[in-house]
PDB file of C-alpha atoms in Angstrom:
ATOM      1  CA  UNK A  29      60.954 114.454 127.618  1.00 60.00           C
ATOM      2  CA  UNK A  30      61.262 110.765 126.718  1.00 79.00           C
ATOM      3  CA  UNK A  31      59.712 109.414 129.906  1.00 85.00           C
ATOM      4  CA  UNK A  32      62.753 107.893 131.572  1.00 89.00           C
ATOM      5  CA  UNK A  33      65.602 108.801 133.908  1.00 91.00           C
ATOM      6  CA  UNK A  34      69.050 107.203 133.887  1.00 92.00           C
ATOM      7  CA  UNK A  35      71.351 107.335 136.909  1.00 92.00           C
ATOM      8  CA  UNK A  36      74.822 105.803 136.740  1.00 89.00           C
ATOM      9  CA  UNK A  37      76.745 105.855 140.041  1.00 87.00           C
ATOM     10  CA  UNK A  38      80.459 105.072 139.766  1.00 81.00           C
ATOM     11  CA  UNK A  39      81.060 102.961 142.863  1.00 81.00           C
ATOM     12  CA  UNK A  40      83.807 103.480 145.438  1.00 79.00           C
ATOM     13  CA  UNK A  41      86.949 104.876 143.877  1.00 76.00           C
ATOM     14  CA  UNK A  42      90.225 103.052 144.408  1.00 72.00           C
ATOM     15  CA  UNK A  43      92.088 106.329 144.074  1.00 70.00           C
ATOM     16  CA  UNK A  44      90.321 109.694 143.797  1.00 70.00           C
ATOM     17  CA  UNK A  45      91.552 110.480 140.296  1.00 70.00           C
ATOM     18  CA  UNK A  46      91.067 107.100 138.652  1.00 66.00           C
ATOM     19  CA  UNK A  47      87.965 106.791 136.468  1.00 68.00           C
ATOM     20  CA  UNK A  48      86.853 103.383 137.722  1.00 74.00           C
ATOM     21  CA  UNK A  49      85.250 102.420 140.997  1.00 81.00           C
ATOM     22  CA  UNK A  50      84.416  99.209 142.837  1.00 83.00           C
ATOM     23  CA  UNK A  51      81.242  97.803 144.363  1.00 85.00           C
ATOM     24  CA  UNK A  52      80.881  95.619 147.435  1.00 85.00           C
ATOM     25  CA  UNK A  53      80.421  92.168 145.941  1.00 82.00           C
ATOM     26  CA  UNK A  54      80.835  90.401 149.274  1.00 81.00           C
ATOM     27  CA  UNK A  55      84.133  88.547 149.163  1.00 79.00           C
ATOM     28  CA  UNK A  56      85.529  90.249 146.086  1.00 78.00           C
ATOM     29  CA  UNK A  57      85.878  93.527 144.362  1.00 74.00           C
ATOM     30  CA  UNK A  58      88.528  95.563 146.113  1.00 77.00           C
ATOM     31  CA  UNK A  59      88.174  98.527 148.457  1.00 79.00           C
ATOM     32  CA  UNK A  60      84.379  98.597 148.556  1.00 82.00           C
ATOM     33  CA  UNK A  61      84.298  95.059 149.951  1.00 84.00           C
ATOM     34  CA  UNK A  62      87.321  95.582 152.204  1.00 82.00           C
ATOM     35  CA  UNK A  63      85.801  98.767 153.654  1.00 84.00           C
ATOM     36  CA  UNK A  64      82.367  97.088 153.926  1.00 86.00           C
ATOM     37  CA  UNK A  65      80.665  99.831 151.929  1.00 87.00           C
ATOM     38  CA  UNK A  66      76.862  99.507 152.077  1.00 90.00           C
ATOM     39  CA  UNK A  67      76.069  99.805 148.374  1.00 88.00           C
ATOM     40  CA  UNK A  68      72.414  98.860 148.860  1.00 89.00           C
ATOM     41  CA  UNK A  69      71.867 101.789 151.241  1.00 92.00           C
ATOM     42  CA  UNK A  70      73.793 104.059 148.868  1.00 90.00           C
ATOM     43  CA  UNK A  71      71.604 103.129 145.887  1.00 91.00           C
ATOM     44  CA  UNK A  72      68.460 103.602 148.016  1.00 92.00           C
ATOM     45  CA  UNK A  73      69.686 107.082 149.014  1.00 93.00           C
ATOM     46  CA  UNK A  74      70.431 107.935 145.372  1.00 92.00           C
ATOM     47  CA  UNK A  75      66.915 106.865 144.364  1.00 93.00           C
ATOM     48  CA  UNK A  76      65.418 108.969 147.178  1.00 94.00           C
ATOM     49  CA  UNK A  77      67.472 111.973 146.078  1.00 95.00           C
ATOM     50  CA  UNK A  78      66.511 111.588 142.421  1.00 94.00           C
ATOM     51  CA  UNK A  79      62.869 111.128 143.437  1.00 93.00           C
ATOM     52  CA  UNK A  80      62.943 114.528 145.157  1.00 96.00           C
ATOM     53  CA  UNK A  81      64.176 116.189 141.957  1.00 95.00           C
ATOM     54  CA  UNK A  82      62.090 114.448 139.289  1.00 93.00           C
ATOM     55  CA  UNK A  83      58.957 112.322 139.273  1.00 90.00           C
ATOM     56  CA  UNK A  84      59.770 108.625 139.174  1.00 90.00           C
ATOM     57  CA  UNK A  85      57.522 105.573 139.309  1.00 90.00           C
ATOM     58  CA  UNK A  86      58.907 103.209 141.985  1.00 89.00           C
ATOM     59  CA  UNK A  87      57.210 100.246 140.291  1.00 92.00           C
ATOM     60  CA  UNK A  88      59.348 100.917 137.211  1.00 91.00           C
ATOM     61  CA  UNK A  89      62.671 101.380 138.993  1.00 91.00           C
ATOM     62  CA  UNK A  90      65.403  98.893 138.111  1.00 90.00           C
ATOM     63  CA  UNK A  91      68.416  98.916 140.417  1.00 83.00           C
TER      64      UNK A  91
END
């Protein structure tokens, strides 16, 4: 109704029940980096999924 969509992924969880997650920052940032999680591919997949559910303008996507 206001012309925008907000998506807030949590990152890779350290433990399933903890509220915080980590992102693969290269040589830092805990399990996501250690496990070599591909956060770029994950965000691209999230954007594709959201784009199938609502209309989004790729030229106005900030990720």
